[in-house]
Structure formats: C-alpha cells, structure tokens
XYZ file of C-alpha atoms in Angstrom:
587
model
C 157.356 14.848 160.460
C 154.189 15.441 162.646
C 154.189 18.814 164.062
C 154.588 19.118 167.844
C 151.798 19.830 170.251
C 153.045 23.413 171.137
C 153.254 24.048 167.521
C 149.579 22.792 166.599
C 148.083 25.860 169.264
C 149.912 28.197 168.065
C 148.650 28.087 164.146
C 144.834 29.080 164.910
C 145.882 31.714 166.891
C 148.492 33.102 163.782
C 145.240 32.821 161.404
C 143.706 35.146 163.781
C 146.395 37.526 164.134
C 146.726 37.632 159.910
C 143.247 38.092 159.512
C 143.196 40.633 161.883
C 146.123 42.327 159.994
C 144.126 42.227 156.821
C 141.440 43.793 158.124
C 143.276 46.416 159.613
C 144.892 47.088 156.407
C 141.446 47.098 154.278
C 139.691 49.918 157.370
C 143.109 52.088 156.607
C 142.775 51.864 153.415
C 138.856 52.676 153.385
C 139.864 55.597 156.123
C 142.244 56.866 153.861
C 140.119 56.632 150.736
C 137.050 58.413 152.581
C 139.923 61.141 153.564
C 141.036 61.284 150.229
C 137.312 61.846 148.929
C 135.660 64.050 151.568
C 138.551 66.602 152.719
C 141.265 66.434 149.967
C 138.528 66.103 146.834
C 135.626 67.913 148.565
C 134.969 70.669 146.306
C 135.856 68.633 143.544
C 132.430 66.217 144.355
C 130.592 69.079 145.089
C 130.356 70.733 142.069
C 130.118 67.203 139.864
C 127.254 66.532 142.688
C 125.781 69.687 142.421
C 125.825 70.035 138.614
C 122.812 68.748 138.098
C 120.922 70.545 140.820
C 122.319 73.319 140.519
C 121.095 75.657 137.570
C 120.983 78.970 136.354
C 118.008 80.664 134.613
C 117.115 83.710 133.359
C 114.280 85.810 134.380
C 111.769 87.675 131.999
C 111.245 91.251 132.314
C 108.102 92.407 131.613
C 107.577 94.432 128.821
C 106.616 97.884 128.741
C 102.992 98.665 127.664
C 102.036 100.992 125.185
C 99.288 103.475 125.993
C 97.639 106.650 123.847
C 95.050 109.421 124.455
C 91.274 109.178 124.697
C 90.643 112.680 125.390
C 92.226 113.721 128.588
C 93.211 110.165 129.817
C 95.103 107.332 128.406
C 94.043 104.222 127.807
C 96.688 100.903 126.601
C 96.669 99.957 123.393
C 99.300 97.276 123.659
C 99.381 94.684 126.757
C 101.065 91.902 127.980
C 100.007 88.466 128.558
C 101.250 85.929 130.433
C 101.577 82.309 128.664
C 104.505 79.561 128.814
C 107.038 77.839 126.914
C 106.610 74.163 127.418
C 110.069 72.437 126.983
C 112.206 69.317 127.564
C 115.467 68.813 129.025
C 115.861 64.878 127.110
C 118.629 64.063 129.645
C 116.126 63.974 132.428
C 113.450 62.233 130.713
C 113.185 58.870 131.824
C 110.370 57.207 129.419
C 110.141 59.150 126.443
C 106.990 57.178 124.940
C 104.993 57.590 128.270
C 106.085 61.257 128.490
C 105.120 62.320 124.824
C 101.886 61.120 125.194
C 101.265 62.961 128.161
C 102.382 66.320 126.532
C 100.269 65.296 123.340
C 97.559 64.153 125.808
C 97.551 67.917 127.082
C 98.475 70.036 124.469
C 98.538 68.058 121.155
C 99.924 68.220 118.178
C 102.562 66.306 117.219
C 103.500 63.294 119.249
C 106.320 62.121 117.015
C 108.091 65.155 116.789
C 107.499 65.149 120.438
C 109.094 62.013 120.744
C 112.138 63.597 118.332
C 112.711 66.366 120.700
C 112.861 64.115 123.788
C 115.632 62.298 121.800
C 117.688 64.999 121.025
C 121.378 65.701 122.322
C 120.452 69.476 122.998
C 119.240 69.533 126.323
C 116.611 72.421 125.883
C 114.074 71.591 122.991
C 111.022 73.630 122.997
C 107.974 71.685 122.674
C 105.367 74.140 122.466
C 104.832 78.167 122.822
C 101.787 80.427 123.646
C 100.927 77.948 126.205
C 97.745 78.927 128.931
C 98.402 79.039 132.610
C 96.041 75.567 133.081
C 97.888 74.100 130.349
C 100.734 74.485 131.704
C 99.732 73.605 135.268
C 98.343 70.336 134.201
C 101.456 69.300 133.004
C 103.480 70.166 135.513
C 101.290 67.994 137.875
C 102.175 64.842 135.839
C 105.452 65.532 137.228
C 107.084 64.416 134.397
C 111.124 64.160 134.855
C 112.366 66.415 131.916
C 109.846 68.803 131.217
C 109.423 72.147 132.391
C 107.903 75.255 131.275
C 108.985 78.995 131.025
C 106.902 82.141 131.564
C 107.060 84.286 128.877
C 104.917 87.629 127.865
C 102.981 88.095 124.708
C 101.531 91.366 123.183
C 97.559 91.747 123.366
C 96.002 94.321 121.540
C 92.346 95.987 123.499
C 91.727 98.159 120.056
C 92.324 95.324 117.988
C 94.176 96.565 114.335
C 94.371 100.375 115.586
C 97.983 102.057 114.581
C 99.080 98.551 113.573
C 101.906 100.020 111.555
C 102.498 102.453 114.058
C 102.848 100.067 116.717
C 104.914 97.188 115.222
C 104.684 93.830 117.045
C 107.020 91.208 119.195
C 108.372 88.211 117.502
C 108.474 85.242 119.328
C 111.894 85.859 120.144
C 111.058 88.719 122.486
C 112.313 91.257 119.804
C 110.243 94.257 119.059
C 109.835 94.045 114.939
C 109.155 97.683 112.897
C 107.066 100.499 114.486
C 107.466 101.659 117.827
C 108.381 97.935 119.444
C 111.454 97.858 116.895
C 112.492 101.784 117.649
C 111.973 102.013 121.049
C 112.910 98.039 121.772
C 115.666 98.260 124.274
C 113.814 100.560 126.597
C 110.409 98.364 126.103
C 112.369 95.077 126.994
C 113.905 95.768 130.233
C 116.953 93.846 131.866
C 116.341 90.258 132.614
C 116.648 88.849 136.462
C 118.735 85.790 137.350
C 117.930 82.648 139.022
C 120.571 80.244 140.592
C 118.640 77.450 142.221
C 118.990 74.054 143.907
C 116.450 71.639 141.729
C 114.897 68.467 142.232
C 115.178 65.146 140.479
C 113.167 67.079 137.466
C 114.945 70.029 137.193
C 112.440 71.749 138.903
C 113.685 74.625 141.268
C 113.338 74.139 145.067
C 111.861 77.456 145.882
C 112.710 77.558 149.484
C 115.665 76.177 149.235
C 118.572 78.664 151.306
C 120.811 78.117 148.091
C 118.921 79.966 145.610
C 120.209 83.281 144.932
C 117.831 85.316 143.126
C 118.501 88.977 140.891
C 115.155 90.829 139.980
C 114.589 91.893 136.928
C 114.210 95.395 136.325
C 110.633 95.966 133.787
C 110.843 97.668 130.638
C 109.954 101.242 130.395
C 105.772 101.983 129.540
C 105.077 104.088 126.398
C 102.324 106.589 126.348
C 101.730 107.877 122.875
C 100.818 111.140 121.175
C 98.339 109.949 119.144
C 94.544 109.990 119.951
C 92.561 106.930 119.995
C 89.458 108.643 118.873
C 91.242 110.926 115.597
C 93.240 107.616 114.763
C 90.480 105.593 114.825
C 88.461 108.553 112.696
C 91.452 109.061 110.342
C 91.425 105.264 109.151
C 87.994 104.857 108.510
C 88.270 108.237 106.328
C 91.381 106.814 104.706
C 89.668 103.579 103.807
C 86.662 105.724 102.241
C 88.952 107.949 100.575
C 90.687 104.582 98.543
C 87.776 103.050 97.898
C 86.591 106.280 96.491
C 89.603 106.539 94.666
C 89.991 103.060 93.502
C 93.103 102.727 95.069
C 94.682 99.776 97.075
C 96.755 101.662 99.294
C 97.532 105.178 101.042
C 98.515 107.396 104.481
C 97.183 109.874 106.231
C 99.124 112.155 108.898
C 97.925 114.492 111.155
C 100.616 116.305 113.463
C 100.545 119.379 115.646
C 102.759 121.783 114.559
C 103.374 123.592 117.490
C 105.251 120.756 118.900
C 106.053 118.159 116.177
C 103.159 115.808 117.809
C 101.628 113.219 115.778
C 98.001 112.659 116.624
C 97.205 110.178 114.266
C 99.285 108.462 111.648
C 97.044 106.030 109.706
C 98.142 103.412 106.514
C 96.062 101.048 104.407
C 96.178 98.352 103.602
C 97.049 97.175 107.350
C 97.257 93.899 109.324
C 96.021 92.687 112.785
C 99.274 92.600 114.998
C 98.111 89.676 116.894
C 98.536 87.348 114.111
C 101.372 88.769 112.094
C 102.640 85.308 111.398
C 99.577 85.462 109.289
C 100.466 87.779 106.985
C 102.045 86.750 103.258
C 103.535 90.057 101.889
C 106.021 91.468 104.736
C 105.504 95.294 103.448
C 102.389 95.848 104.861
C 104.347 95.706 108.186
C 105.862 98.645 107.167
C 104.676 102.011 108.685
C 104.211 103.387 104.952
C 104.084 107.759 105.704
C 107.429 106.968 107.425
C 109.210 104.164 105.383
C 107.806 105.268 101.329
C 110.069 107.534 100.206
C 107.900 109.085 96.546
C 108.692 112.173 94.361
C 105.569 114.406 95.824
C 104.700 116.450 93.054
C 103.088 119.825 93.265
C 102.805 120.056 96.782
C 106.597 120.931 96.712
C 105.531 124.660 95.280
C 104.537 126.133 98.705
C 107.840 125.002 100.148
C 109.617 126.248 96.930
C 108.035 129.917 97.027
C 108.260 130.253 101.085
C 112.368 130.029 100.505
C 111.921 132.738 97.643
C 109.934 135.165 99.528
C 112.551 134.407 102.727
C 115.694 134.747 100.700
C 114.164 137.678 99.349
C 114.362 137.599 95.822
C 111.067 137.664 95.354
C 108.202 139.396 97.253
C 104.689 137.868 98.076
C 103.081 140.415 95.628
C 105.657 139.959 92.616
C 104.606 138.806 89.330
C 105.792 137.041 86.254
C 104.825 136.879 82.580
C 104.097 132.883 82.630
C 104.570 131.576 78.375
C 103.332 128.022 79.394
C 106.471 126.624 78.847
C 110.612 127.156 79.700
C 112.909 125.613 77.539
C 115.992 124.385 79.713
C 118.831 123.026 77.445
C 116.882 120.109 75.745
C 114.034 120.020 77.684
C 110.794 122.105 78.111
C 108.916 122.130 81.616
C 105.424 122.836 81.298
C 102.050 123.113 83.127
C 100.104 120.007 83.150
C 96.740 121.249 84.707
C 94.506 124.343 83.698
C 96.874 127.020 83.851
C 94.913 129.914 82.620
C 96.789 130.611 79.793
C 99.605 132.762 78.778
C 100.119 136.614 80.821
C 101.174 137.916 84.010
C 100.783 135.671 86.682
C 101.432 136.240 90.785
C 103.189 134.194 93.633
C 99.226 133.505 94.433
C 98.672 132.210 90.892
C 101.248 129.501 91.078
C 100.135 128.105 93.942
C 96.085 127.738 93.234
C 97.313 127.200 89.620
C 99.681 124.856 90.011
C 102.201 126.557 87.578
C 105.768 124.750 87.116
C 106.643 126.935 85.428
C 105.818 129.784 87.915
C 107.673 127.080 90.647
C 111.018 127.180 87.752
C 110.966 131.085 87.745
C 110.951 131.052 91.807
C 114.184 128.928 90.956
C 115.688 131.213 88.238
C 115.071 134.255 90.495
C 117.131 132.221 93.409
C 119.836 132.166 90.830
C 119.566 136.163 90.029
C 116.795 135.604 86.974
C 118.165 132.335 85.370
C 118.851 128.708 86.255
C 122.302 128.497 87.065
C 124.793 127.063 89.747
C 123.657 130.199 92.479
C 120.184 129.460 92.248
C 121.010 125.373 92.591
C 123.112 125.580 95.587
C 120.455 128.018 97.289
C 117.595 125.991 96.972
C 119.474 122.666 97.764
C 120.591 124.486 101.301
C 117.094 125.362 101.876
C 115.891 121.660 100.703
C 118.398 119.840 103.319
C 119.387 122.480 105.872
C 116.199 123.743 106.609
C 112.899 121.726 105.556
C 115.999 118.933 106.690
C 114.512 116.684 103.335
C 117.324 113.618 102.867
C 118.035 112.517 106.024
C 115.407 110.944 108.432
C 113.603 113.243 111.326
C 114.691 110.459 113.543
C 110.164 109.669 114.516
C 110.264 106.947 116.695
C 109.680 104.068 114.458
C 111.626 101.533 112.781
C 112.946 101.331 108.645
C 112.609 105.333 108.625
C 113.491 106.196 104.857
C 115.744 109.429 104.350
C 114.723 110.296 100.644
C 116.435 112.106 98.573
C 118.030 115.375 96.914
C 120.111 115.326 93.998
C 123.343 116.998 94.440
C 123.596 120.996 92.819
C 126.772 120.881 91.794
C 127.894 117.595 89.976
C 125.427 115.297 87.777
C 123.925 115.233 84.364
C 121.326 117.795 83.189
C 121.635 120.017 86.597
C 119.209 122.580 85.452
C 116.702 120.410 84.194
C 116.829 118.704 87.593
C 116.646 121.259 89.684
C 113.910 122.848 87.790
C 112.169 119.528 88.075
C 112.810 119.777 92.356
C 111.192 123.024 92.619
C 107.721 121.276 91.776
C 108.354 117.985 93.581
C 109.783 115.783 90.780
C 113.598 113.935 90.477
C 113.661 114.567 94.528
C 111.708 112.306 96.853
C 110.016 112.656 100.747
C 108.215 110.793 103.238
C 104.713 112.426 103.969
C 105.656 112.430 107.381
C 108.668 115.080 106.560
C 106.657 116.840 104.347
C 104.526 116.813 107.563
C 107.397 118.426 108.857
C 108.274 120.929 106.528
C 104.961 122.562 106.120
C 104.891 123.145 109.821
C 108.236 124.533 109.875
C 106.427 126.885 107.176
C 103.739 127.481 108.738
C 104.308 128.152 112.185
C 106.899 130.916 112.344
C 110.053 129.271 111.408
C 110.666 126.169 113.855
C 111.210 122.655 112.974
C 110.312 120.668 115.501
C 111.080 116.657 115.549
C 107.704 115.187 114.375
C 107.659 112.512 117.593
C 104.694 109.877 118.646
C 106.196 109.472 122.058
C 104.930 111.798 124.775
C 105.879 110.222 128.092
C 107.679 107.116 129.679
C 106.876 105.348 132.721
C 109.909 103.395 134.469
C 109.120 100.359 136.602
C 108.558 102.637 139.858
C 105.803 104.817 138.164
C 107.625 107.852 137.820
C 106.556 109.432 134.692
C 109.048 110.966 132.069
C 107.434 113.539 129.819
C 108.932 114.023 126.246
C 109.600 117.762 125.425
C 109.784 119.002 121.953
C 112.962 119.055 120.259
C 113.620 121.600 117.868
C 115.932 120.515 114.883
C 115.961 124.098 112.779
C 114.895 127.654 114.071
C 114.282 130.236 111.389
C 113.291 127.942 108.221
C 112.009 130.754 107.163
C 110.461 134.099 109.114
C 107.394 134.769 110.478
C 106.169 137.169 108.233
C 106.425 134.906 105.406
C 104.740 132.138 107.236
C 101.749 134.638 107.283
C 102.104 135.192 103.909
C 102.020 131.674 102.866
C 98.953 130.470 105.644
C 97.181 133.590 103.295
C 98.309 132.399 100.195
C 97.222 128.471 101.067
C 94.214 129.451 102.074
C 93.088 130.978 99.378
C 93.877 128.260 97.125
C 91.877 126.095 99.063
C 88.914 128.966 98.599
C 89.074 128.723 95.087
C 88.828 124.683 94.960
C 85.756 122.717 95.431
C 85.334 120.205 98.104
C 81.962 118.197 98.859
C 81.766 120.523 101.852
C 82.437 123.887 102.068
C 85.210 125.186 105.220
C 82.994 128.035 107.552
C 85.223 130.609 107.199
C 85.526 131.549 111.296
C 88.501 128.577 110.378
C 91.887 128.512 108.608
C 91.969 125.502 105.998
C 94.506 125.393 103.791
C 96.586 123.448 101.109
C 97.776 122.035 97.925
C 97.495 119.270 95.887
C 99.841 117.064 94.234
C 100.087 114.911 91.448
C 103.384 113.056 90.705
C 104.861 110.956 87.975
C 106.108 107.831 89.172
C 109.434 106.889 87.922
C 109.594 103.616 85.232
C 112.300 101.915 86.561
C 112.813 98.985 84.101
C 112.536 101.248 81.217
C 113.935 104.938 82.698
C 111.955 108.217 82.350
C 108.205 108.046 83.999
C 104.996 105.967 83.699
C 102.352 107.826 81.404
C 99.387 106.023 82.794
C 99.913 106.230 86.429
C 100.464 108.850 88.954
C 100.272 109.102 93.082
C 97.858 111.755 93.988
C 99.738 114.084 97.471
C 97.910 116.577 99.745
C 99.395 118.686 102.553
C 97.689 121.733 104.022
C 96.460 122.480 107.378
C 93.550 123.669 109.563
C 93.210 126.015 112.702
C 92.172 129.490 113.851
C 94.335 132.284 113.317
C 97.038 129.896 113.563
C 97.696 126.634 112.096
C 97.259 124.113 114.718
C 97.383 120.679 112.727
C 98.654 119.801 109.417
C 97.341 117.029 107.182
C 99.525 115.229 104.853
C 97.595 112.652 102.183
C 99.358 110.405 100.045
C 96.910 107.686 97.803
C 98.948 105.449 95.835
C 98.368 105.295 92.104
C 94.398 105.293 92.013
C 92.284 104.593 89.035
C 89.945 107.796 88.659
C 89.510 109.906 86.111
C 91.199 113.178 86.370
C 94.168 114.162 87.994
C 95.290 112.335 90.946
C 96.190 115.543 93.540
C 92.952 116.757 92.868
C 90.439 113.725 92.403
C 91.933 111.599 95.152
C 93.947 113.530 97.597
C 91.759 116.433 97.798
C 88.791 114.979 98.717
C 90.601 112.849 101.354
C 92.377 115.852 103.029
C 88.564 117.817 102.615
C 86.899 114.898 104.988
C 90.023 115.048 107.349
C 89.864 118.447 108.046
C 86.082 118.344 108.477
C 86.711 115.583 111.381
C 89.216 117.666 113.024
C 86.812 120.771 113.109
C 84.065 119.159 114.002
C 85.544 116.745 116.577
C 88.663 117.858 118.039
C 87.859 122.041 118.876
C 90.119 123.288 116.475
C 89.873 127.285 117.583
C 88.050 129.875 115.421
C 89.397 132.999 113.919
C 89.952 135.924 116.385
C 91.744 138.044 113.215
C-alpha cells in the first residue's frame, strides 16, 4: 500500500528530529566525559601529565677546602674544581645511533657502550665523568633529548704530592677515602640542596619556571691545618735522604709541638700523587703510615720506662745498679745487644745513653719492690695505658688510626718474660705518632695533650672556629722528673755522634731504637732484619717540638736505631733550628 501524501512529509522531517537526538546524545556524552576528566579526575591527569616534567634533583654542596700554614698565613692545599657528569636518561632519547655519535663526536671513547647505555632500562646511565665546562656546554647545545649533565666537584691539589697521606683523597663517589677527607668527611661534605623543577621535552629544567621550588645547599665546613707547608715540605725531602741513605724503601717522620699536641709536619715514604689515586697498584701506600703502623719500638721505650720509675718513686734519678749483662727470668735471659760497657755499677743515665735492657728490666723489678712479679706488672701496665694512653688510638684526625697494643699483666704465658721484654719496647707495639705523644707528655711537665692536625674550621658564612687543645691525661708524670729526663736525654744525645754537632745555646735530645720484628709464619723474631726508631726533641730551656723517626727494615751495616734513625732525627732537628726559631737557652 502506497503511503499517503501527509505521511510522505512527515518522514524527512522524523530523520531530522532522530539525527538531531543522536547528536544531542553524543555532545552529552562528550560534556559528561570532559566533566568526568577535567573536574572529577583532575588531579589524577595532573600528576600522570606532570610526571615527566616534573623532577626532583639533588644539589651538590661544595666541599670544604683544606688549607695549612706558610708562616703566618695560610695558603690551600686541597681545592675544588668544577667538572660534570655527562649522563642519559634512555627513555627520552629519541635516536640512539644519531645521539651516540654526537657524545662520541664530543667526548669520545666508546661509542658502543654509548649506544648500550642509551638502551638500558635504568633511566640514569652515566656516560662519562670529569667532564670540562666546554665539554659539557657543547653538548648541551646539540640539544639532544635524553642527555644531560651534572655538576660535580673534584679535589685539585696547588702543592702537588705534599701530606698526601695526611690528606687522603675523594673517590668518585663524593666520599672522602683515609686521611683527613675520610676523618673529617661529614663536616667536609656539607648537606646537599634540592631541586623540584618543571622540565622541557629533554628533561632539561625550566629555570624560570614559577613551579620550581628550590632548597640551597648548605657548603661543607673549610679545614685549616696545623701543619706548615714549608717544615712539611723540608721534612720529606729529609725523609727521602734519610732512606736512601739507609737503603730503605719506606719510613715516617713526625714533628709535633708539645705544648699543644700540634702536628707541624707528619711526612711518609713511599707516597702517591692524590690526583691520580686510581693510579696507584698497592692500596697501602694510601695509608697515613706514623698513624696506621702499629711496630714493637724497641729501645726508645727506656725513657718512658725510667720517667714512671723516678715518678712512682722507687727509684731516684741518681740511683744505681750493679748491671751483670744479663737477667735470667724463668727460661729466658734478657741481655744487652749494643756496647754496654761491661759488667759494674751502672746509673739511671747509663741505661739510657747505653741502651741497657737490662738496666730498663731492673727499673721493672724495682716497680715490683726489687723483683719481677705481679706488683711491678700491674704498675707499669697502668702507667703504659692510663697515662702514656699506649693501646687505644689518640683519636688524630685521620682515618684507619691503629690502637697497638699491651699485653695484659695479669693472665698469659711467660708474664715476666713479657713484661721485662715491654720495658725496652719489645712484645708491646705503638704508632710513632703516640710515641709522639708520650714523650711530650714526658717532657713537658706532665700533660697529654691530643696530638691534632686540625687548627680551625671555617663554616659556609666565614666565621672561623679555632680548635683548642684537648688534654687527655694531666700528671703523666711530675714536673720535676720531666726535668730530670730533658737532662738525662740530652746528654745521651751529647755523647752520640751526628754529622753535625747541636750548638749547645739549644736543647736536643733523644734515643734510639732498634727493634726485632716479629716472624710471623714461623713465631719468635727475624734475625736478619730490624726497624731502626728515634724520638727525642729540640728547644730552649724547654722542649718545644718532638721528633719521632721510624725507617722500616733498612739494609746498613750496624744497628738500625743508630745507623738509620739517628742520622735522620740529627738532619730534622738541624732544619727546625735553623729554619723555624726554635728559642735558645736562657738556663
């Protein structure tokens, strides 16, 4: 049946009205989609949106510098120096090909592993360190999607391998390593700053963009050291002589005040250039050796062992004993191994510029009430540990400090033999910078002071932080008997020979050491090797530095103290008189 005419005009017009409906129904549904997305999910789209132009990033501090005396100013010994961390982000890079042989173009090296890193899932892959400011800049004007670089400071070094032990270095990591950068690290590196910033396409932050919100890092504290350029410098040029001399391969040298526990100069060889300690095969010539070498010290232990004596007052500085050569102890027999004058009545005096273990023994048997016994032990082990404070670490400002050692007095095997072996330096050990520390205790009226190399601080606004001297032990021993023992090193250091003789308007000094070295795959000691050990001091009336020598195992005829340390701490104390106005006598 044909539809009517009325019918027919009405069908266009109900196309019209369903299209219309449709489209009404798709805007409402778009409207409430676009609702939906921008009020109900806003902050939902934000943050996806704003993931990936939005970033954090830490901020470098700098690094505190290191600086030391030249006379009456300082001068920096350690710097920093600005240089970059090139690096890719590989989600951002868009052609890797084209973009590793721009970096390779620039920098070079190795455009596969370039190409690797660009590849990777991590998205921060270093590509190259230590880079220079136009380096850097030339990349960055490729505009490269992906790559980015990172300021980051590196240690320079204006006096080149001076103190290199001392000092330490800075890894790559930013981590202070040994010396004074691994000691002091936490108050060299500072706190990093913060940066939350709006980037561009490349990761790139928009630096004036109203988003960024910026926290400033707050620089590392600057170190100003109490060492002098000009005696450290002095010091290792006199140490190298002395090993060559010697024909040994290694040694230390410290010089400290001992008024205040100061160290002026603190030199070790064999040493490294800090600069390029990636360079370096054998990892123990980082180490600061007069702090970190722990060694049985021999002879120079008799000073120390007749000062408690004399202050416990068993003995007196005039006393005298009839010395047989030799003092059997259970099993064993300790006996004089240099020129001892022979058998008869020897003085506190005589053991000293003799040498005499057994004179150092009787000190011990007279601790004891005239023989070797538990008394005597436990006396000399409190003066060992509680006042020249030997076993535990002074707590010097560097890293891998060594404690040495002291044998228990009351439980072990053989206790008298030990002991008697202590009183001259053996089956005990010490650094040379605590026997540094115990001479001056000795020395200069009874106070140990905390041998330090710091002497200031600088925070990031300039204010400057001195470092006072701490005192770790009054009364070591008196005063009186410090007087008596300046008196008695002196004249032992009279009745030596040195290649130059001391003018006598000074105080000089000292005693040798030579010390067995322990075997330690077969037990007992080496027969054919020692380490040759100086301490003494110079000044005026006073003492007003001490000098402790250690050369390791040299190959001279003749005993070690003597032939090798001697000489060393002679040359020493002839710098520091002639260079550094060490006072003259007024007394």
């Amino acid at each position: 049946m044909k539809p009517s005419a009325s019918t027919q005009r009405l069908l266009p017009v109900r196309r019209v009205q369903i299209w219309y409906a449709f489209i009404v129904i798709v805007l409402a549904i778009c409207l409430i989609r676009v609702f939906y997305l921008q009020i109900i999910q806003h902050e939902h789209y934000k943050t996806a949106a704003q993931s990936d132009q939005y970033k954090e990033y830490e901020i470098n501090a700098p690094r505190g510098t290191i600086s030391a005396y030249d006379g009456d100013r300082t001068v920096p010994i350690v710097l920093n120096q600005t240089l970059y961390t090139v690096y890719a982000d590989p989600q951002l890079v868009k052609d890797i090909d084209k973009t590793a042989a721009k970096v390779h173009e620039v920098l070079g090296g190795d455009i596969d592993k370039y190409k690797e890193s660009m590849s990777a899932d991590n998205r921060y892959q270093v590509l190259a360190k230590q880079v220079p400011e136009d380096k850097k800049e030339a990349l960055l004007k490729a505009k490269m999607p992906g790559i980015g670089a990172q300021a980051q400071d590196y240690r320079t070094y204006p006096q080149g391998v001076l103190a290199a032990q001392l000092l330490g270095f800075v890894d790559d990591s930013g981590e202070g390593r040994y010396g004074i950068e691994e000691a002091l690290n936490k108050k060299m590196t500072g706190t990093p700053g913060q940066l939350k910033a709006v980037t561009d396409i490349n990761g790139v932050p928009l630096a004036a963009s109203p988003d960024n919100i910026r926290k400033k890092p707050v620089p590392g504290q600057n170190v100003i050291l109490t060492i002098d350029i000009g005696m450290q410098k002095q010091v290792e040029q006199l140490l190298k002589q002395g090993l060559d001399d010697a024909k040994s391969e290694s040694g230390s040298v410290v010089v400290m005040d001992p008024r205040t526990g100061a160290i002026k100069a603190m030199a070790n060889y064999p040493t490294f250039n800090p600069a390029d300690y990636t360079e370096v095969a054998d990892a123990s010539v980082f180490n600061n050796a007069a702090v970190t070498d722990a060694l049985e010290v021999g002879s120079v232990m008799k000073p120390l062992t007749a000062a408690a004596a004399i202050d416990m007052g068993v003995i007196k500085p005039n006393s005298t004993f009839y010395d047989n050569r030799k003092i059997e102890i259970d099993d064993s027999t300790v006996r004089n191994i240099e020129e001892d004058g022979g058998a008869g009545e020897k003085s506190v005096t005589d053991i000293l510029n003799l040498s005499l273990n057994t004179g150092a023994t009787w000190l011990l048997q007279e601790m004891g009430g005239g023989e070797l016994n538990r008394k005597g032990r436990v006396a000399w082990y409190n003066y060992m540990t509680d006042r020249y404070l030997f076993g535990k670490p002074t707590g010097i400002e560097q890293g891998y400090e060594a404690s040495g050692s002291v044998p228990s007095p009351t439980s072990g095997y053989g206790l008298n033999i030990t002991y008697a072996n202590t009183s001259f330096g053996q089956a005990m050990t010490a650094t040379m910078v605590q026997m540094a520390g115990a001479y001056s205790a000795m020395l200069n009226g009874g106070t140990y002071y905390q041998p330090r190399l710091v002497d200031a601080t600088v925070d990031g606004s300039g204010k400057l932080t001195p470092v006072k001297p701490k005192v770790l032990k009054r009364g070591v021993v008196s005063p009186q008997v410090s007087e008596d023992l300046q008196a008695m090193l002196e004249y032992v250091v009279d009745n030596h020979s040195f290649s130059r003789k001391f003018d006598k308007s000074y105080s000089v000094g000292g005693k040798t050491g030579t010390a067995q070295i322990a075997d330690r795959e077969n037990g007992g000691y080496l027969t054919d090797e020692y380490n040759g050990t100086y301490v003494g001091f110079v000044g005026g009336d006073d003492a007003e530095y001490i000098i402790a020598v250690k050369v390791d195992r040299p190959k001279i005829a003749g005993y070690a103290g003597s032939r090798a340390a001697q000489p060393l701490f002679g040359n020493v104390a002839h710098m520091l008189i002639d260079n550094f106005n060490v006072t003259t006598k007024t007394r």
